[in-house]
Every structure is written in C-alpha cells, then in structure tokens.
CSV table of C-alpha atoms in Angstrom, one decimal:
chain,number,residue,atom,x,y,z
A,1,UNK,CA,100.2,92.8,85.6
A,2,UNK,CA,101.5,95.0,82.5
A,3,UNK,CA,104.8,95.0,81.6
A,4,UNK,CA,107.4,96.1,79.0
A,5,UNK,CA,109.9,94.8,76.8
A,6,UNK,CA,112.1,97.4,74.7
A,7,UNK,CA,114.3,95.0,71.9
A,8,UNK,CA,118.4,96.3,72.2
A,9,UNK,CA,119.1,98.8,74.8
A,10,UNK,CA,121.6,100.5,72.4
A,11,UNK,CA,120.6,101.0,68.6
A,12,UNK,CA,123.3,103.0,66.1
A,13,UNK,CA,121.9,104.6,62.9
A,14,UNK,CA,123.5,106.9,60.8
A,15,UNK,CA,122.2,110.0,59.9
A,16,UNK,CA,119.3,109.9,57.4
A,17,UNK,CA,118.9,105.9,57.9
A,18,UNK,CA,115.7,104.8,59.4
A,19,UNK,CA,115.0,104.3,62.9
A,20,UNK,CA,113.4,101.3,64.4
A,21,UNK,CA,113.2,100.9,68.3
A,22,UNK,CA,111.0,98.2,69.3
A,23,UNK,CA,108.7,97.7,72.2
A,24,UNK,CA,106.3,94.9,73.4
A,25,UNK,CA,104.3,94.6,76.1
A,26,UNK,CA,102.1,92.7,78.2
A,27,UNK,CA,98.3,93.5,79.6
A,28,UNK,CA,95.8,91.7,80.5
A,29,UNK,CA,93.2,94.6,79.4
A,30,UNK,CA,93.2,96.8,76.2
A,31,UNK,CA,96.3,99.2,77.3
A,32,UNK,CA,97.2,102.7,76.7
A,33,UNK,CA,100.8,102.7,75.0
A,34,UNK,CA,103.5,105.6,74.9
A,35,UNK,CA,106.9,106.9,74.2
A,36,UNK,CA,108.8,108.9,76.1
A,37,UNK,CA,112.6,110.8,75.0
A,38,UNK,CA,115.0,111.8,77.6
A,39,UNK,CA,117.9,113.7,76.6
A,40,UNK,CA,121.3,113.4,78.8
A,41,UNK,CA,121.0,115.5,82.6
A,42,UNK,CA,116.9,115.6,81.7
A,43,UNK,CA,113.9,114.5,82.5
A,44,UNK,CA,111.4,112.7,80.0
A,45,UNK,CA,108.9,114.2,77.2
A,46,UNK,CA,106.3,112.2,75.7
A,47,UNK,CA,106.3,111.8,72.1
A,48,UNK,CA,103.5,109.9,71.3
A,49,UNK,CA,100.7,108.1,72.9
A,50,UNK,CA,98.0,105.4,72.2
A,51,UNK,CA,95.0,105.0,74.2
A,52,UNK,CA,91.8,104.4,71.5
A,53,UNK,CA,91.2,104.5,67.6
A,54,UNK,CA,93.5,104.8,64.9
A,55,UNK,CA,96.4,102.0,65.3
A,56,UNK,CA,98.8,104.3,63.4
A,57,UNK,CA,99.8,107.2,66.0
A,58,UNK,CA,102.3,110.0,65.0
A,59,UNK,CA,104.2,112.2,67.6
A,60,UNK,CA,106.9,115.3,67.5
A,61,UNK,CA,109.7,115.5,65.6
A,62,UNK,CA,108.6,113.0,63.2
A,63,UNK,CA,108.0,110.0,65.0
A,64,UNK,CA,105.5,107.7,64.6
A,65,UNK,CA,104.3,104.0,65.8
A,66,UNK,CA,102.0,101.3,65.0
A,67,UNK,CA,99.7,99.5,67.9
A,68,UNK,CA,99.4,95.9,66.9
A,69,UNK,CA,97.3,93.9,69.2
A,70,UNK,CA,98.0,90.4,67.3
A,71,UNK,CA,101.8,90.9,67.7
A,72,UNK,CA,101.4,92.9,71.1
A,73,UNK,CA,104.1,95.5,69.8
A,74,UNK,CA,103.9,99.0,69.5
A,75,UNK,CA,107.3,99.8,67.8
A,76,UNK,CA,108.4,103.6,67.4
A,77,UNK,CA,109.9,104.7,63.9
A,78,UNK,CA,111.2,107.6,62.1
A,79,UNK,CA,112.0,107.6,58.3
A,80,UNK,CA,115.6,109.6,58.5
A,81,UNK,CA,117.8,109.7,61.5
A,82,UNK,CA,118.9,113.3,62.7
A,83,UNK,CA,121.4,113.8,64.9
A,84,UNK,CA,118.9,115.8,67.2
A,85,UNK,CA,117.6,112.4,67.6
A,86,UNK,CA,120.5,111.1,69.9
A,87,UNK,CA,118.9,110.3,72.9
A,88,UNK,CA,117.1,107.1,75.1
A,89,UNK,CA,113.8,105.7,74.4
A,90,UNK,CA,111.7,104.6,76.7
A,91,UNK,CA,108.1,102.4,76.2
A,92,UNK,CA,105.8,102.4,78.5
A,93,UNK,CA,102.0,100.6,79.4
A,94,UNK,CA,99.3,101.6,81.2
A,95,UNK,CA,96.6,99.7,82.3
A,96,UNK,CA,93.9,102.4,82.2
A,97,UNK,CA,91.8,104.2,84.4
A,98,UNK,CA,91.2,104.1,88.1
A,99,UNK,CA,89.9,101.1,88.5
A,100,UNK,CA,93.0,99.6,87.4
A,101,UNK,CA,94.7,101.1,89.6
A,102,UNK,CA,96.5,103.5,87.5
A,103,UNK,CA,100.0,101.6,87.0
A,104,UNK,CA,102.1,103.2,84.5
A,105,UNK,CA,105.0,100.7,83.8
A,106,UNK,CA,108.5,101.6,81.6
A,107,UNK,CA,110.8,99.3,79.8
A,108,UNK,CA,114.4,99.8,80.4
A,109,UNK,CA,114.8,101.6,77.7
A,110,UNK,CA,116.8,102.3,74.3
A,111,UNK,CA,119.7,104.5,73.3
A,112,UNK,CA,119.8,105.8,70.0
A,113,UNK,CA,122.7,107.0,68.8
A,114,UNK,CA,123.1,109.0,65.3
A,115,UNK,CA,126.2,108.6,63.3
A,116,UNK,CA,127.4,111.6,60.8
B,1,UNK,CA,103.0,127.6,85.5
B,2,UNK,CA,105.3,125.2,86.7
B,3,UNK,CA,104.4,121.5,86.2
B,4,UNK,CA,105.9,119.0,88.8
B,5,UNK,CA,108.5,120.4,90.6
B,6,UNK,CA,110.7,118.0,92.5
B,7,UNK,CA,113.6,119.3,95.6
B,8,UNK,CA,116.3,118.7,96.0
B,9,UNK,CA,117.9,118.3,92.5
B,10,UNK,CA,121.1,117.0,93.9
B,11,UNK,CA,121.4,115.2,97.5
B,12,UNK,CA,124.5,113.4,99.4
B,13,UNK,CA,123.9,110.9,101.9
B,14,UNK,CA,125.8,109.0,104.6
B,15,UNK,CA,124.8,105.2,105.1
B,16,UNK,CA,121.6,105.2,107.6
B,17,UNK,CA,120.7,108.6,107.4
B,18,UNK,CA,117.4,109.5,106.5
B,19,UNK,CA,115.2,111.9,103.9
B,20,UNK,CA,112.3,113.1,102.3
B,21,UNK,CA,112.4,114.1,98.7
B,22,UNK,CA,109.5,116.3,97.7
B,23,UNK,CA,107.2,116.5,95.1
B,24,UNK,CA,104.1,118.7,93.8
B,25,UNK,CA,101.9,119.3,90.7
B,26,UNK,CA,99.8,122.2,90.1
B,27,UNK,CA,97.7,120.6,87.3
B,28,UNK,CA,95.3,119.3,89.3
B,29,UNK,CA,96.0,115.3,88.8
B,30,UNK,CA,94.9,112.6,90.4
B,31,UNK,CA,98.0,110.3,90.1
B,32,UNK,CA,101.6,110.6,91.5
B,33,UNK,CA,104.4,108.1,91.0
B,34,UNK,CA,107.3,107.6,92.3
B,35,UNK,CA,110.6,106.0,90.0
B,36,UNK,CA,113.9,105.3,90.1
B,37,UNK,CA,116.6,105.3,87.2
B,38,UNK,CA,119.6,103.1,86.7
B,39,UNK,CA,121.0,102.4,84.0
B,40,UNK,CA,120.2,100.1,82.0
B,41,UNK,CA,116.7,99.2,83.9
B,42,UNK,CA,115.3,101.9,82.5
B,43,UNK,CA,112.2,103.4,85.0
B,44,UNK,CA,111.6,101.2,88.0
B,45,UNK,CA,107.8,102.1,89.6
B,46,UNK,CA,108.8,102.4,93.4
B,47,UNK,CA,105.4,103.4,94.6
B,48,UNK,CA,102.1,105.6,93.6
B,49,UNK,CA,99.2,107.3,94.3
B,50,UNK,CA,96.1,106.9,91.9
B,51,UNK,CA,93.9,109.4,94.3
B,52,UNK,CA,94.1,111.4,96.9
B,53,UNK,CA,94.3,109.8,100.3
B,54,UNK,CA,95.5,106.1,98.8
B,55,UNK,CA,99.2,104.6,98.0
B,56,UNK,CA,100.1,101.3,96.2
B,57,UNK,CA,103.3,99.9,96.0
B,58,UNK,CA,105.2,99.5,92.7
B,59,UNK,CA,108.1,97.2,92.0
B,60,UNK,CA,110.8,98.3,94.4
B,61,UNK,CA,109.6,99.7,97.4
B,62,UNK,CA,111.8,98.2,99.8
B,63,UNK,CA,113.5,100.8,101.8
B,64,UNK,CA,110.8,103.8,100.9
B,65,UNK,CA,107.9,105.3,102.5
B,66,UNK,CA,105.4,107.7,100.6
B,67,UNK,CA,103.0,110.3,102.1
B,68,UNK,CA,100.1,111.9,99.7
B,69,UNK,CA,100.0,114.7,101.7
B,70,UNK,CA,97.0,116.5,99.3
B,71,UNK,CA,96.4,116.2,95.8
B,72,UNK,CA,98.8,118.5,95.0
B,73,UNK,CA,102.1,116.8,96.8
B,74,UNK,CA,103.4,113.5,97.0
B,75,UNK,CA,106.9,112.7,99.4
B,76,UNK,CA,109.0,110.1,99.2
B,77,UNK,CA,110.8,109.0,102.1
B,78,UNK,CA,114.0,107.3,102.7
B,79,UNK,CA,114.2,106.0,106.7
B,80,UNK,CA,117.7,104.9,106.5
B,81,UNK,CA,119.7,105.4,103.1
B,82,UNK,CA,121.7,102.5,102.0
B,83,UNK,CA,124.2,102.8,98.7
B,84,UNK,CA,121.8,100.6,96.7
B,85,UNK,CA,119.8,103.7,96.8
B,86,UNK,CA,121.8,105.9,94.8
B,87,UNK,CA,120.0,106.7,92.0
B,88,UNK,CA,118.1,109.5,89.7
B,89,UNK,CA,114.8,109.9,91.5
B,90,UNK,CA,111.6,110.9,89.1
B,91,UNK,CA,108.2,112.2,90.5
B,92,UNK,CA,105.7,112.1,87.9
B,93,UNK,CA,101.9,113.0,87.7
B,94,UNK,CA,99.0,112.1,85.3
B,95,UNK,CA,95.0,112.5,85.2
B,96,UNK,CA,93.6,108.5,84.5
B,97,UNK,CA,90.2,108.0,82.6
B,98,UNK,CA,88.5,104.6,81.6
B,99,UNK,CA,87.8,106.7,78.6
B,100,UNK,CA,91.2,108.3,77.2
B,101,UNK,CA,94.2,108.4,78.7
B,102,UNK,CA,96.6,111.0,79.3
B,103,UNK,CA,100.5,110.8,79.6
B,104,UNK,CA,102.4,111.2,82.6
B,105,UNK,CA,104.6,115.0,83.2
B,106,UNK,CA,107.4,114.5,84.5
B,107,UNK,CA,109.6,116.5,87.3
B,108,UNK,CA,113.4,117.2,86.6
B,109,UNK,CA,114.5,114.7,89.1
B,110,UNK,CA,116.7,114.0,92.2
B,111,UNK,CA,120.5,112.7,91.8
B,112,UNK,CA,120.6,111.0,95.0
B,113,UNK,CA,124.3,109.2,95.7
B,114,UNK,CA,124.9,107.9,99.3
B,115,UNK,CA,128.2,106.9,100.8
C-alpha cells in the first residue's frame, strides 16, 4: 500500500531564502506524485503533479520538484520565499488507475512560514 | 460551473446523534473520496469511490458509512457522532487513467465539532 512521509511539519524561511519541503513515499508500482497548498479556513489547490516523463516538474507560483525513483523522494522547492507563500504543504501518492483501486494518500503535511 | 460542492460548511453535534454530509461534482469523475483533517495528521483517507456503484474503505472508517448515490454524489454518513469525530471534513473528486493521471478538486469542506 502507498504511503507518505512529509520531513518537519513546521519549516521557517525568511523572505527571499529558499524553500525546501520534503516528501517521500512508498509504492509498490510506478506512482503518480503531487502537491497540494491550503491556505488558513481553505480547501487545497494543486500545485504540481507527476504522473509520466520529465522527472523535473514545475507548478504555480514558482514551485517546482524533482521525482527521484532511487531515493523515492519527490521534494517541492522554490528559489526565494514570499510571504504569499505562508501556508501548509501537503504530499500526496497515488497508485494509478482503476485497477489499483484509485487510492489517493496524503502526508500529514508541512507549514511554511515566511519571515520579513 | 461549480466544482465539488460539499453542505453543510459548519455542523454542531450532540454525542449519538446522527448525519449525512453531502457531496457532488459536476465534472463528470469517476472517483470520490472522503477525508478528514486534524492537525498535524495531515489528510486521513476515510473511505472512496473509484466508480460508480463501488466503495472501499480508506484508513479510518470506523464510525462512517458512505453511499455513491450516482456518479455525480457521494454522502458520508455519521450513525452516531462521537467527539473523536470533530474534525474538517474534505470531499474530493478525480478522473483515474492507467495512462496519465489527473489531480484530485477539492470541496470547501465541513467543520464538524460534536459535544
């Protein structure tokens, strides 16, 4: 069964510092790999997602994250820190299509915080 | 057009009484979940749907029912509400393929406290 391992559930950067929020997870078959942002009182927005091809996947607002199979990460980065950024980080794993049943499977997650 | 719309947003329940929080998508997916947020343990799987007319069990589902009433709407039932249960519930709903995947769209969710 899949599963998900986000690294530090609270990470402080300050503004304009790189952010590094890491993720690893577990499948037993090639997975499909995503981010999710949920800022306070809301509900989630996907900001990147890995399924097939290029291991190097780039989302919105100047994200991006890296799919290695040999390390079984997928760790989400962003060169400089805005405060817009504050907000919690989730990983999550699927297992792919329906004839794996179509689990989709979170970590428990990563608050970023942004210091001026 | 509206996404996945969840009701209620907010609920307040006594110990042992009972509800059914709805949820539907208008995007024509074939998969529902059901989660539950508390902090720090991030989005707990309680049950889903991958088609129309099945259900699966996720990590929690002690103390929840689900109904895929159509492809469009996917309940989530509570028989008898304990505190445990107060949480943020999320209803979420994605198409599957073996070939390319696409992410999951997200409702607003339901604070759910009982007393």
């Amino acid at each position: 069964a899949q599963s998900v391992t986000q690294l530090g559930s609270h990470v402080s950067v300050s503004e304009g510092a790189l952010v590094l929020l890491r993720c690893n997870y577990s499948s037993s078959v090639p997975p499909y790999l995503f981010w999710y942002v949920q800022y306070p009182n809301q509900g989630l927005q996907l900001l990147l997602k890995y399924t097939t091809g290029a291991t190097l996947v780039k989302g919105i607002n100047g994200f991006e994250a890296e799919f290695k199979k040999s390390e079984t990460s997928f760790h989400l980065t962003k060169p400089s820190a805005h405060m817009s950024d504050a907000a919690e980080y989730f990983c999550a794993v699927s297992e792919g299509g329906m004839e794996y049943g179509n689990k989709l499977v979170f970590g428990a997650g990563t608050i970023l915080r942004v210091k001026s | 057009n509206a996404g996945v719309t969840q009701t209620p947003k907010f609920q307040v329940l006594k110990t042992g009484q009972s509800m059914t929080l709805q949820c539907a998508q208008d995007m024509n997916h074939n998969s529902m979940y059901w989660y539950r947020q508390d902090p720090g343990m991030g989005l707990r799987l309680i049950y889903y749907s991958a088609s129309e007319g099945t259900t699966d069990k996720g990590e929690v589902p002690n103390g929840y029912n689900v109904s895929r009433l159509n492809k469009r709407e996917f309940s989530l039932r509570l028989e008898s509400a304990a505190p445990s249960q107060t949480s943020v519930y999320f209803c979420a709903s994605r198409i599957p393929n073996t070939l390319w995947d696409t992410e999951a769209f997200f409702g607003q969710g339901t604070r759910l406290t009982v007393v």
